[in-house]
Amino acid sequence: MKVSLTGAAETLLAPLYARALDARSPRPLLGDTTAAALLDTLDYDFSRLGMGEAGAVGVALRARYFDRHVRDFLAAHPSATVLHLGCGLDSRGERIAPGPDVRWYEVDQPDVIELRERLYPPRPGHETVAVSVTDPDWPARIPTDRPVLVVAEGLTMYLSADEGPRMLRGFVDHFPSGEMVFDTYARFAVRSTRSMALFRQTGARLAWGVDDPRELERRVPGLRLIEAASAYATAKGADLSHLPTALRIRLRIDTEVLSRLPLLGRIGHISRYGFGKEGHV
Ligand SMILES: C[S@@+](CC[C@H](N)C(=O)[O-])C[C@H]1O[C@@H](n2cnc3c(N)ncnc32)[C@H](O)[C@@H]1O
């Protein structure tokens, strides 16, 4: 199937490729076999994205970290609504296999959802929403009768500094209670991505940087930070021992040395916030 995405939409091919590389490695960290199978059906030159072995390990660890939060939330709230924002072609729903009382929405831009619907068969309890998450009206379509989990991996940095907080305020206003988990890049990291192959090739531009996850408590009244991990620190405890020596050393430097440096340790965060009366914290 020919892929003709451009800009921010096209960037979804990088994490997809990374998860497929992980699945095909001798000892996968995430083991997303759906990603590997999807790759075979797509007519696209993945070599242009600049995704290598180390990048693939990073993406697999990040996805695994997000998956753990989703599983924990659904274990505590078996009857819940999940908004998977900027879902791209991620098979998180397949990996998690949520229970029958979970309503799961895959949300992305119309061209992405159109491709996604051609690749994924319909599943009970799963719906797609073809919309820009910056559209202030779409959350009104989602019922508010269950606790909500908003999960957004690799999305916030594509929004503008006004759009991001406005989107988050929209969820806090619409849903009585829930949690949000998403990653952010620091401002300097957003600026420094311009020369990267992924952005040169796709033409996508990152815009919104967040230096300190607590900033969002001020900008989005009602949001309470539960935890924030440095993007590097998420790899801690992962079993990297089977990786080739050079790659292992590089990842060790990333995870154990860089995360201790005051500036680089804050390249980005994966943060979890709670909101609403019930306070799922
Ligand atoms: C780097 S990809 C990440 C995809 C997916 N979360 C993953 O990890 O594989 C960024 C995704 O954000 C989506 N995106 C960017 N801006 C968006 C917007 N305003 N509304 C909806 N989706 C958006 C893109 O279409 C793309 O699917």
PDB file of C-alpha atoms and ligand atoms in Angstrom:
ATOM      1  CA  MET A   1       0.000   0.000   0.000  1.00  0.00           C
ATOM      2  CA  LYS A   2       1.469   3.324  -1.103  1.00  0.00           C
ATOM      3  CA  VAL A   3       2.010   5.840   1.706  1.00  0.00           C
ATOM      4  CA  SER A   4       1.636   9.464   0.672  1.00  0.00           C
ATOM      5  CA  LEU A   5       1.683  11.273   4.029  1.00  0.00           C
ATOM      6  CA  THR A   6       3.682  14.480   4.501  1.00  0.00           C
ATOM      7  CA  GLY A   7       4.650  16.780   7.375  1.00  0.00           C
ATOM      8  CA  ALA A   8       3.676  15.836  10.935  1.00  0.00           C
ATOM      9  CA  ALA A   9       1.546  12.939   9.661  1.00  0.00           C
ATOM     10  CA  GLU A  10       4.542  11.383   7.909  1.00  0.00           C
ATOM     11  CA  THR A  11       6.557  11.344  11.142  1.00  0.00           C
ATOM     12  CA  LEU A  12       4.384   8.479  12.429  1.00  0.00           C
ATOM     13  CA  LEU A  13       6.390   6.188  10.154  1.00  0.00           C
ATOM     14  CA  ALA A  14       9.507   6.627  12.302  1.00  0.00           C
ATOM     15  CA  PRO A  15       8.109   5.147  15.547  1.00  0.00           C
ATOM     16  CA  LEU A  16       6.259   2.498  13.536  1.00  0.00           C
ATOM     17  CA  TYR A  17       9.518   1.462  11.891  1.00  0.00           C
ATOM     18  CA  ALA A  18      11.276   1.540  15.277  1.00  0.00           C
ATOM     19  CA  ARG A  19       8.710  -0.795  16.847  1.00  0.00           C
ATOM     20  CA  ALA A  20       8.994  -3.125  13.865  1.00  0.00           C
ATOM     21  CA  LEU A  21      12.807  -3.181  14.193  1.00  0.00           C
ATOM     22  CA  ASP A  22      12.409  -4.001  17.877  1.00  0.00           C
ATOM     23  CA  ALA A  23       9.920  -6.781  17.117  1.00  0.00           C
ATOM     24  CA  ARG A  24      12.341  -8.306  14.623  1.00  0.00           C
ATOM     25  CA  SER A  25      15.354  -8.098  16.936  1.00  0.00           C
ATOM     26  CA  PRO A  26      16.530 -11.283  18.691  1.00  0.00           C
ATOM     27  CA  ARG A  27      15.268 -10.085  22.102  1.00  0.00           C
ATOM     28  CA  PRO A  28      12.500  -7.522  21.651  1.00  0.00           C
ATOM     29  CA  LEU A  29      11.822  -4.999  24.400  1.00  0.00           C
ATOM     30  CA  LEU A  30       8.260  -4.278  23.276  1.00  0.00           C
ATOM     31  CA  GLY A  31       7.550  -7.175  20.899  1.00  0.00           C
ATOM     32  CA  ASP A  32       4.997  -5.355  18.740  1.00  0.00           C
ATOM     33  CA  THR A  33       4.430  -7.982  16.052  1.00  0.00           C
ATOM     34  CA  THR A  34       1.584  -5.919  14.550  1.00  0.00           C
ATOM     35  CA  ALA A  35       4.073  -3.144  13.742  1.00  0.00           C
ATOM     36  CA  ALA A  36       6.347  -5.661  12.013  1.00  0.00           C
ATOM     37  CA  ALA A  37       3.439  -7.064   9.988  1.00  0.00           C
ATOM     38  CA  LEU A  38       2.230  -3.567   9.004  1.00  0.00           C
ATOM     39  CA  LEU A  39       5.653  -2.655   7.717  1.00  0.00           C
ATOM     40  CA  ASP A  40       5.487  -5.431   5.123  1.00  0.00           C
ATOM     41  CA  THR A  41       2.262  -4.018   3.691  1.00  0.00           C
ATOM     42  CA  LEU A  42       3.501  -0.415   3.315  1.00  0.00           C
ATOM     43  CA  ASP A  43       5.207   0.883   0.192  1.00  0.00           C
ATOM     44  CA  TYR A  44       7.548   3.466   1.721  1.00  0.00           C
ATOM     45  CA  ASP A  45      11.305   4.060   1.903  1.00  0.00           C
ATOM     46  CA  PHE A  46      11.857   3.835   5.653  1.00  0.00           C
ATOM     47  CA  SER A  47      15.614   4.442   5.269  1.00  0.00           C
ATOM     48  CA  ARG A  48      14.967   8.180   4.766  1.00  0.00           C
ATOM     49  CA  LEU A  49      13.765   8.636   8.369  1.00  0.00           C
ATOM     50  CA  GLY A  50      17.195   8.320  10.002  1.00  0.00           C
ATOM     51  CA  MET A  51      15.949   5.697  12.458  1.00  0.00           C
ATOM     52  CA  GLY A  52      18.716   3.356  13.607  1.00  0.00           C
ATOM     53  CA  GLU A  53      19.124   0.608  16.156  1.00  0.00           C
ATOM     54  CA  ALA A  54      19.651   2.934  19.137  1.00  0.00           C
ATOM     55  CA  GLY A  55      16.638   5.050  18.171  1.00  0.00           C
ATOM     56  CA  ALA A  56      14.527   1.908  17.869  1.00  0.00           C
ATOM     57  CA  VAL A  57      15.492   0.797  21.374  1.00  0.00           C
ATOM     58  CA  GLY A  58      14.539   4.261  22.683  1.00  0.00           C
ATOM     59  CA  VAL A  59      11.140   4.175  20.972  1.00  0.00           C
ATOM     60  CA  ALA A  60      10.434   0.632  22.199  1.00  0.00           C
ATOM     61  CA  LEU A  61      11.265   1.623  25.777  1.00  0.00           C
ATOM     62  CA  ARG A  62       9.128   4.752  25.537  1.00  0.00           C
ATOM     63  CA  ALA A  63       6.168   2.776  24.179  1.00  0.00           C
ATOM     64  CA  ARG A  64       6.579   0.167  26.895  1.00  0.00           C
ATOM     65  CA  TYR A  65       6.583   2.880  29.548  1.00  0.00           C
ATOM     66  CA  PHE A  66       3.360   4.396  28.161  1.00  0.00           C
ATOM     67  CA  ASP A  67       1.771   0.947  27.890  1.00  0.00           C
ATOM     68  CA  ARG A  68       2.478   0.325  31.550  1.00  0.00           C
ATOM     69  CA  HIS A  69       0.601   3.493  32.530  1.00  0.00           C
ATOM     70  CA  VAL A  70      -2.347   2.526  30.356  1.00  0.00           C
ATOM     71  CA  ARG A  71      -2.477  -0.984  31.861  1.00  0.00           C
ATOM     72  CA  ASP A  72      -2.266   0.429  35.405  1.00  0.00           C
ATOM     73  CA  PHE A  73      -5.080   2.891  34.737  1.00  0.00           C
ATOM     74  CA  LEU A  74      -7.318   0.207  33.228  1.00  0.00           C
ATOM     75  CA  ALA A  75      -6.565  -2.177  36.098  1.00  0.00           C
ATOM     76  CA  ALA A  76      -7.799   0.527  38.505  1.00  0.00           C
ATOM     77  CA  HIS A  77     -10.679   1.585  36.207  1.00  0.00           C
ATOM     78  CA  PRO A  78     -11.869  -1.416  34.165  1.00  0.00           C
ATOM     79  CA  SER A  79     -14.777   0.651  32.873  1.00  0.00           C
ATOM     80  CA  ALA A  80     -13.055   3.638  31.304  1.00  0.00           C
ATOM     81  CA  THR A  81     -12.660   5.778  28.217  1.00  0.00           C
ATOM     82  CA  VAL A  82      -9.246   5.962  26.555  1.00  0.00           C
ATOM     83  CA  LEU A  83      -8.398   8.766  24.136  1.00  0.00           C
ATOM     84  CA  HIS A  84      -5.323   7.718  22.182  1.00  0.00           C
ATOM     85  CA  LEU A  85      -4.303  11.067  20.681  1.00  0.00           C
ATOM     86  CA  GLY A  86      -1.938  11.303  17.716  1.00  0.00           C
ATOM     87  CA  CYS A  87      -2.228   7.521  17.515  1.00  0.00           C
ATOM     88  CA  GLY A  88      -0.575   7.308  14.103  1.00  0.00           C
ATOM     89  CA  LEU A  89      -0.337   3.621  13.173  1.00  0.00           C
ATOM     90  CA  ASP A  90       0.494   2.581  16.722  1.00  0.00           C
ATOM     91  CA  SER A  91      -1.014  -0.762  17.762  1.00  0.00           C
ATOM     92  CA  ARG A  92      -1.261   0.151  21.448  1.00  0.00           C
ATOM     93  CA  GLY A  93      -4.862  -1.128  21.484  1.00  0.00           C
ATOM     94  CA  GLU A  94      -3.652  -4.521  20.217  1.00  0.00           C
ATOM     95  CA  ARG A  95      -0.816  -4.650  22.748  1.00  0.00           C
ATOM     96  CA  ILE A  96      -3.035  -3.714  25.686  1.00  0.00           C
ATOM     97  CA  ALA A  97      -6.147  -5.671  24.583  1.00  0.00           C
ATOM     98  CA  PRO A  98      -8.469  -3.678  26.865  1.00  0.00           C
ATOM     99  CA  GLY A  99     -11.452  -5.349  28.543  1.00  0.00           C
ATOM    100  CA  PRO A 100     -15.028  -5.213  27.208  1.00  0.00           C
ATOM    101  CA  ASP A 101     -15.980  -2.168  29.321  1.00  0.00           C
ATOM    102  CA  VAL A 102     -13.323   0.078  27.847  1.00  0.00           C
ATOM    103  CA  ARG A 103     -14.246   2.567  25.143  1.00  0.00           C
ATOM    104  CA  TRP A 104     -11.133   3.267  23.122  1.00  0.00           C
ATOM    105  CA  TYR A 105     -10.802   6.137  20.636  1.00  0.00           C
ATOM    106  CA  GLU A 106      -7.968   6.333  18.111  1.00  0.00           C
ATOM    107  CA  VAL A 107      -7.574  10.056  17.324  1.00  0.00           C
ATOM    108  CA  ASP A 108      -5.448  11.568  14.577  1.00  0.00           C
ATOM    109  CA  GLN A 109      -5.596  13.835  11.539  1.00  0.00           C
ATOM    110  CA  PRO A 110      -7.979  12.738   8.748  1.00  0.00           C
ATOM    111  CA  ASP A 111      -5.258  11.516   6.323  1.00  0.00           C
ATOM    112  CA  VAL A 112      -3.752   9.340   9.053  1.00  0.00           C
ATOM    113  CA  ILE A 113      -7.099   7.895  10.148  1.00  0.00           C
ATOM    114  CA  GLU A 114      -7.941   7.150   6.520  1.00  0.00           C
ATOM    115  CA  LEU A 115      -4.742   5.080   6.209  1.00  0.00           C
ATOM    116  CA  ARG A 116      -5.250   3.499   9.616  1.00  0.00           C
ATOM    117  CA  GLU A 117      -8.750   2.344   8.717  1.00  0.00           C
ATOM    118  CA  ARG A 118      -7.390   0.618   5.624  1.00  0.00           C
ATOM    119  CA  LEU A 119      -4.832  -1.281   7.704  1.00  0.00           C
ATOM    120  CA  TYR A 120      -6.683  -2.153  10.910  1.00  0.00           C
ATOM    121  CA  PRO A 121      -9.880  -4.201  10.886  1.00  0.00           C
ATOM    122  CA  PRO A 122     -12.704  -2.730  13.008  1.00  0.00           C
ATOM    123  CA  ARG A 123     -12.714  -3.915  16.629  1.00  0.00           C
ATOM    124  CA  PRO A 124     -15.563  -3.840  19.126  1.00  0.00           C
ATOM    125  CA  GLY A 125     -15.104  -0.991  21.598  1.00  0.00           C
ATOM    126  CA  HIS A 126     -12.650   0.799  19.295  1.00  0.00           C
ATOM    127  CA  GLU A 127     -13.559   3.906  17.336  1.00  0.00           C
ATOM    128  CA  THR A 128     -11.548   6.254  15.200  1.00  0.00           C
ATOM    129  CA  VAL A 129     -11.844  10.042  15.305  1.00  0.00           C
ATOM    130  CA  ALA A 130     -10.490  11.910  12.285  1.00  0.00           C
ATOM    131  CA  VAL A 131      -9.794  15.382  13.597  1.00  0.00           C
ATOM    132  CA  SER A 132      -7.069  17.799  14.536  1.00  0.00           C
ATOM    133  CA  VAL A 133      -6.729  17.629  18.314  1.00  0.00           C
ATOM    134  CA  THR A 134      -6.534  21.421  18.236  1.00  0.00           C
ATOM    135  CA  ASP A 135     -10.186  21.582  17.131  1.00  0.00           C
ATOM    136  CA  PRO A 136     -11.893  22.792  20.324  1.00  0.00           C
ATOM    137  CA  ASP A 137     -15.225  21.136  19.479  1.00  0.00           C
ATOM    138  CA  TRP A 138     -14.370  17.459  19.100  1.00  0.00           C
ATOM    139  CA  PRO A 139     -14.191  16.422  22.800  1.00  0.00           C
ATOM    140  CA  ALA A 140     -17.913  17.240  23.025  1.00  0.00           C
ATOM    141  CA  ARG A 141     -18.529  14.113  20.909  1.00  0.00           C
ATOM    142  CA  ILE A 142     -17.083  11.837  23.585  1.00  0.00           C
ATOM    143  CA  PRO A 143     -19.391  10.621  26.390  1.00  0.00           C
ATOM    144  CA  THR A 144     -18.385  11.686  29.890  1.00  0.00           C
ATOM    145  CA  ASP A 145     -19.860   8.801  31.891  1.00  0.00           C
ATOM    146  CA  ARG A 146     -16.551   7.047  32.656  1.00  0.00           C
ATOM    147  CA  PRO A 147     -13.151   8.060  33.953  1.00  0.00           C
ATOM    148  CA  VAL A 148     -10.994   9.093  31.031  1.00  0.00           C
ATOM    149  CA  LEU A 149      -7.368   8.395  30.241  1.00  0.00           C
ATOM    150  CA  VAL A 150      -5.814  10.709  27.664  1.00  0.00           C
ATOM    151  CA  VAL A 151      -2.640   9.175  26.256  1.00  0.00           C
ATOM    152  CA  ALA A 152      -0.507  11.033  23.736  1.00  0.00           C
ATOM    153  CA  GLU A 153       2.898   9.688  22.748  1.00  0.00           C
ATOM    154  CA  GLY A 154       5.015  11.852  20.453  1.00  0.00           C
ATOM    155  CA  LEU A 155       2.261  14.430  19.866  1.00  0.00           C
ATOM    156  CA  THR A 156       2.524  17.527  22.079  1.00  0.00           C
ATOM    157  CA  MET A 157       5.696  18.885  20.462  1.00  0.00           C
ATOM    158  CA  TYR A 158       3.841  19.247  17.116  1.00  0.00           C
ATOM    159  CA  LEU A 159       1.301  21.643  18.654  1.00  0.00           C
ATOM    160  CA  SER A 160       1.926  25.348  19.206  1.00  0.00           C
ATOM    161  CA  ALA A 161       2.577  26.802  22.668  1.00  0.00           C
ATOM    162  CA  ASP A 162      -1.022  28.065  22.722  1.00  0.00           C
ATOM    163  CA  GLU A 163      -2.700  25.032  21.175  1.00  0.00           C
ATOM    164  CA  GLY A 164      -1.191  22.527  23.623  1.00  0.00           C
ATOM    165  CA  PRO A 165      -2.465  24.028  26.901  1.00  0.00           C
ATOM    166  CA  ARG A 166      -5.773  24.958  25.222  1.00  0.00           C
ATOM    167  CA  MET A 167      -6.285  21.312  24.235  1.00  0.00           C
ATOM    168  CA  LEU A 168      -5.522  20.144  27.782  1.00  0.00           C
ATOM    169  CA  ARG A 169      -7.923  22.730  29.256  1.00  0.00           C
ATOM    170  CA  GLY A 170     -10.597  21.402  26.897  1.00  0.00           C
ATOM    171  CA  PHE A 171     -10.280  17.912  28.412  1.00  0.00           C
ATOM    172  CA  VAL A 172     -10.325  19.189  31.983  1.00  0.00           C
ATOM    173  CA  ASP A 173     -13.463  21.206  31.197  1.00  0.00           C
ATOM    174  CA  HIS A 174     -15.263  18.375  29.391  1.00  0.00           C
ATOM    175  CA  PHE A 175     -14.542  15.272  31.487  1.00  0.00           C
ATOM    176  CA  PRO A 176     -15.464  15.063  35.182  1.00  0.00           C
ATOM    177  CA  SER A 177     -12.284  13.189  36.109  1.00  0.00           C
ATOM    178  CA  GLY A 178      -9.357  11.269  34.746  1.00  0.00           C
ATOM    179  CA  GLU A 179      -5.684  11.216  33.958  1.00  0.00           C
ATOM    180  CA  MET A 180      -3.439  12.317  31.128  1.00  0.00           C
ATOM    181  CA  VAL A 181      -0.084  10.858  30.200  1.00  0.00           C
ATOM    182  CA  PHE A 182       2.047  12.440  27.507  1.00  0.00           C
ATOM    183  CA  ASP A 183       5.621  13.275  26.629  1.00  0.00           C
ATOM    184  CA  THR A 184       7.041  16.747  26.153  1.00  0.00           C
ATOM    185  CA  TYR A 185      10.361  18.102  24.923  1.00  0.00           C
ATOM    186  CA  ALA A 186      12.204  20.968  26.576  1.00  0.00           C
ATOM    187  CA  ARG A 187      12.328  24.218  24.587  1.00  0.00           C
ATOM    188  CA  PHE A 188      15.970  23.878  23.629  1.00  0.00           C
ATOM    189  CA  ALA A 189      15.315  20.298  22.480  1.00  0.00           C
ATOM    190  CA  VAL A 190      12.445  21.462  20.257  1.00  0.00           C
ATOM    191  CA  ARG A 191      14.773  24.010  18.649  1.00  0.00           C
ATOM    192  CA  SER A 192      17.605  21.533  18.208  1.00  0.00           C
ATOM    193  CA  THR A 193      15.543  19.015  16.204  1.00  0.00           C
ATOM    194  CA  ARG A 194      15.456  21.184  13.066  1.00  0.00           C
ATOM    195  CA  SER A 195      18.504  19.570  11.519  1.00  0.00           C
ATOM    196  CA  MET A 196      17.429  15.983  12.182  1.00  0.00           C
ATOM    197  CA  ALA A 197      16.784  13.748   9.154  1.00  0.00           C
ATOM    198  CA  LEU A 198      13.200  13.040  10.222  1.00  0.00           C
ATOM    199  CA  PHE A 199      12.283  16.721  10.136  1.00  0.00           C
ATOM    200  CA  ARG A 200      14.317  17.586   7.055  1.00  0.00           C
ATOM    201  CA  GLN A 201      12.749  14.733   5.102  1.00  0.00           C
ATOM    202  CA  THR A 202       9.140  15.174   6.213  1.00  0.00           C
ATOM    203  CA  GLY A 203       9.078  18.964   6.507  1.00  0.00           C
ATOM    204  CA  ALA A 204       7.450  18.615   9.946  1.00  0.00           C
ATOM    205  CA  ARG A 205       8.270  21.321  12.508  1.00  0.00           C
ATOM    206  CA  LEU A 206       8.178  20.979  16.269  1.00  0.00           C
ATOM    207  CA  ALA A 207       6.874  23.994  18.138  1.00  0.00           C
ATOM    208  CA  TRP A 208       5.788  23.473  21.761  1.00  0.00           C
ATOM    209  CA  GLY A 209       8.477  22.993  24.376  1.00  0.00           C
ATOM    210  CA  VAL A 210       7.925  22.430  28.105  1.00  0.00           C
ATOM    211  CA  ASP A 211      10.948  22.807  30.374  1.00  0.00           C
ATOM    212  CA  ASP A 212       9.269  21.843  33.640  1.00  0.00           C
ATOM    213  CA  PRO A 213       6.148  19.622  33.784  1.00  0.00           C
ATOM    214  CA  ARG A 214       4.859  21.749  36.692  1.00  0.00           C
ATOM    215  CA  GLU A 215       4.425  24.660  34.246  1.00  0.00           C
ATOM    216  CA  LEU A 216       1.276  22.947  33.046  1.00  0.00           C
ATOM    217  CA  GLU A 217      -0.352  22.992  36.485  1.00  0.00           C
ATOM    218  CA  ARG A 218      -0.253  26.783  36.209  1.00  0.00           C
ATOM    219  CA  ARG A 219      -1.405  26.954  32.600  1.00  0.00           C
ATOM    220  CA  VAL A 220      -4.185  24.366  32.952  1.00  0.00           C
ATOM    221  CA  PRO A 221      -6.161  24.964  36.158  1.00  0.00           C
ATOM    222  CA  GLY A 222      -7.267  21.689  37.724  1.00  0.00           C
ATOM    223  CA  LEU A 223      -4.377  19.626  36.371  1.00  0.00           C
ATOM    224  CA  ARG A 224      -2.234  17.975  39.071  1.00  0.00           C
ATOM    225  CA  LEU A 225       1.134  16.464  38.275  1.00  0.00           C
ATOM    226  CA  ILE A 226       1.338  12.883  39.597  1.00  0.00           C
ATOM    227  CA  GLU A 227       4.763  11.931  38.284  1.00  0.00           C
ATOM    228  CA  ALA A 228       7.287  12.948  35.665  1.00  0.00           C
ATOM    229  CA  ALA A 229      10.179  10.871  34.405  1.00  0.00           C
ATOM    230  CA  SER A 230      13.072  12.192  32.397  1.00  0.00           C
ATOM    231  CA  ALA A 231      12.782  10.726  28.923  1.00  0.00           C
ATOM    232  CA  TYR A 232      16.209   9.140  29.406  1.00  0.00           C
ATOM    233  CA  ALA A 233      15.467   7.734  32.815  1.00  0.00           C
ATOM    234  CA  THR A 234      12.589   5.683  31.434  1.00  0.00           C
ATOM    235  CA  ALA A 235      15.155   3.179  30.204  1.00  0.00           C
ATOM    236  CA  LYS A 236      16.369   2.446  33.713  1.00  0.00           C
ATOM    237  CA  GLY A 237      15.926  -1.131  34.763  1.00  0.00           C
ATOM    238  CA  ALA A 238      15.452  -2.231  31.195  1.00  0.00           C
ATOM    239  CA  ASP A 239      17.390  -5.278  30.256  1.00  0.00           C
ATOM    240  CA  LEU A 240      19.810  -3.994  27.658  1.00  0.00           C
ATOM    241  CA  SER A 241      22.422  -6.656  28.337  1.00  0.00           C
ATOM    242  CA  HIS A 242      21.750  -8.594  25.135  1.00  0.00           C
ATOM    243  CA  LEU A 243      22.411  -5.612  22.857  1.00  0.00           C
ATOM    244  CA  PRO A 244      25.662  -5.273  20.912  1.00  0.00           C
ATOM    245  CA  THR A 245      28.412  -3.724  23.085  1.00  0.00           C
ATOM    246  CA  ALA A 246      28.716  -0.409  21.212  1.00  0.00           C
ATOM    247  CA  LEU A 247      24.952   0.149  21.336  1.00  0.00           C
ATOM    248  CA  ARG A 248      24.785  -0.825  24.992  1.00  0.00           C
ATOM    249  CA  ILE A 249      27.523   1.641  25.914  1.00  0.00           C
ATOM    250  CA  ARG A 250      25.778   4.395  23.980  1.00  0.00           C
ATOM    251  CA  LEU A 251      22.459   3.725  25.685  1.00  0.00           C
ATOM    252  CA  ARG A 252      24.129   3.501  29.103  1.00  0.00           C
ATOM    253  CA  ILE A 253      25.630   6.937  28.505  1.00  0.00           C
ATOM    254  CA  ASP A 254      22.206   8.217  27.468  1.00  0.00           C
ATOM    255  CA  THR A 255      20.302   6.694  30.345  1.00  0.00           C
ATOM    256  CA  GLU A 256      22.753   6.845  33.218  1.00  0.00           C
ATOM    257  CA  VAL A 257      25.099   9.733  32.505  1.00  0.00           C
ATOM    258  CA  LEU A 258      23.110  12.263  30.496  1.00  0.00           C
ATOM    259  CA  SER A 259      20.073  12.051  32.745  1.00  0.00           C
ATOM    260  CA  ARG A 260      22.220  13.242  35.681  1.00  0.00           C
ATOM    261  CA  LEU A 261      23.416  16.372  33.905  1.00  0.00           C
ATOM    262  CA  PRO A 262      21.267  19.322  34.901  1.00  0.00           C
ATOM    263  CA  LEU A 263      20.507  20.466  31.369  1.00  0.00           C
ATOM    264  CA  LEU A 264      20.476  17.309  29.276  1.00  0.00           C
ATOM    265  CA  GLY A 265      18.569  15.407  31.918  1.00  0.00           C
ATOM    266  CA  ARG A 266      15.731  17.675  31.041  1.00  0.00           C
ATOM    267  CA  ILE A 267      15.656  17.086  27.298  1.00  0.00           C
ATOM    268  CA  GLY A 268      12.158  15.836  27.830  1.00  0.00           C
ATOM    269  CA  HIS A 269       9.685  14.238  30.181  1.00  0.00           C
ATOM    270  CA  ILE A 270       6.935  11.699  30.213  1.00  0.00           C
ATOM    271  CA  SER A 271       4.420  13.067  32.672  1.00  0.00           C
ATOM    272  CA  ARG A 272       1.238  11.800  34.242  1.00  0.00           C
ATOM    273  CA  TYR A 273      -1.397  14.234  35.509  1.00  0.00           C
ATOM    274  CA  GLY A 274      -4.719  13.765  37.296  1.00  0.00           C
ATOM    275  CA  PHE A 275      -7.757  16.032  37.239  1.00  0.00           C
ATOM    276  CA  GLY A 276     -11.320  16.146  38.458  1.00  0.00           C
ATOM    277  CA  LYS A 277     -13.316  15.388  41.550  1.00  0.00           C
ATOM    278  CA  GLU A 278     -12.503  11.699  41.977  1.00  0.00           C
ATOM    279  CA  GLY A 279      -8.796  12.429  41.708  1.00  0.00           C
ATOM    280  CA  HIS A 280      -7.417   9.159  40.422  1.00  0.00           C
ATOM    281  CA  VAL A 281      -4.166   9.694  42.197  1.00  0.00           C
TER     282      VAL A 281
HETATM  283  C1  LIG B   1       5.648  11.124  15.798  1.00  0.00           C
HETATM  284  S1  LIG B   1       4.042  10.661  15.312  1.00  0.00           S
HETATM  285  C2  LIG B   1       3.590   9.616  16.697  1.00  0.00           C
HETATM  286  C3  LIG B   1       2.550   8.601  16.313  1.00  0.00           C
HETATM  287  C4  LIG B   1       2.202   7.592  17.405  1.00  0.00           C
HETATM  288  N1  LIG B   1       1.818   8.200  18.645  1.00  0.00           N
HETATM  289  C5  LIG B   1       3.337   6.625  17.628  1.00  0.00           C
HETATM  290  O1  LIG B   1       3.995   6.699  18.681  1.00  0.00           O
HETATM  291  O2  LIG B   1       3.566   5.806  16.747  1.00  0.00           O
HETATM  292  C6  LIG B   1       3.079  12.136  15.578  1.00  0.00           C
HETATM  293  C7  LIG B   1       1.602  11.921  15.337  1.00  0.00           C
HETATM  294  O3  LIG B   1       0.905  13.075  15.797  1.00  0.00           O
HETATM  295  C8  LIG B   1      -0.107  13.345  14.864  1.00  0.00           C
HETATM  296  N2  LIG B   1      -0.493  14.762  14.973  1.00  0.00           N
HETATM  297  C9  LIG B   1       0.309  15.848  14.883  1.00  0.00           C
HETATM  298  N3  LIG B   1      -0.418  16.977  14.998  1.00  0.00           N
HETATM  299  C10 LIG B   1      -1.706  16.573  15.186  1.00  0.00           C
HETATM  300  C11 LIG B   1      -2.927  17.276  15.368  1.00  0.00           C
HETATM  301  N4  LIG B   1      -2.978  18.612  15.393  1.00  0.00           N
HETATM  302  N5  LIG B   1      -4.064  16.551  15.516  1.00  0.00           N
HETATM  303  C12 LIG B   1      -4.035  15.190  15.501  1.00  0.00           C
HETATM  304  N6  LIG B   1      -2.893  14.477  15.348  1.00  0.00           N
HETATM  305  C13 LIG B   1      -1.749  15.168  15.175  1.00  0.00           C
HETATM  306  C14 LIG B   1       0.514  13.018  13.524  1.00  0.00           C
HETATM  307  O4  LIG B   1      -0.456  12.899  12.509  1.00  0.00           O
HETATM  308  C15 LIG B   1       1.240  11.728  13.870  1.00  0.00           C
HETATM  309  O5  LIG B   1       0.412  10.609  13.721  1.00  0.00           O
END
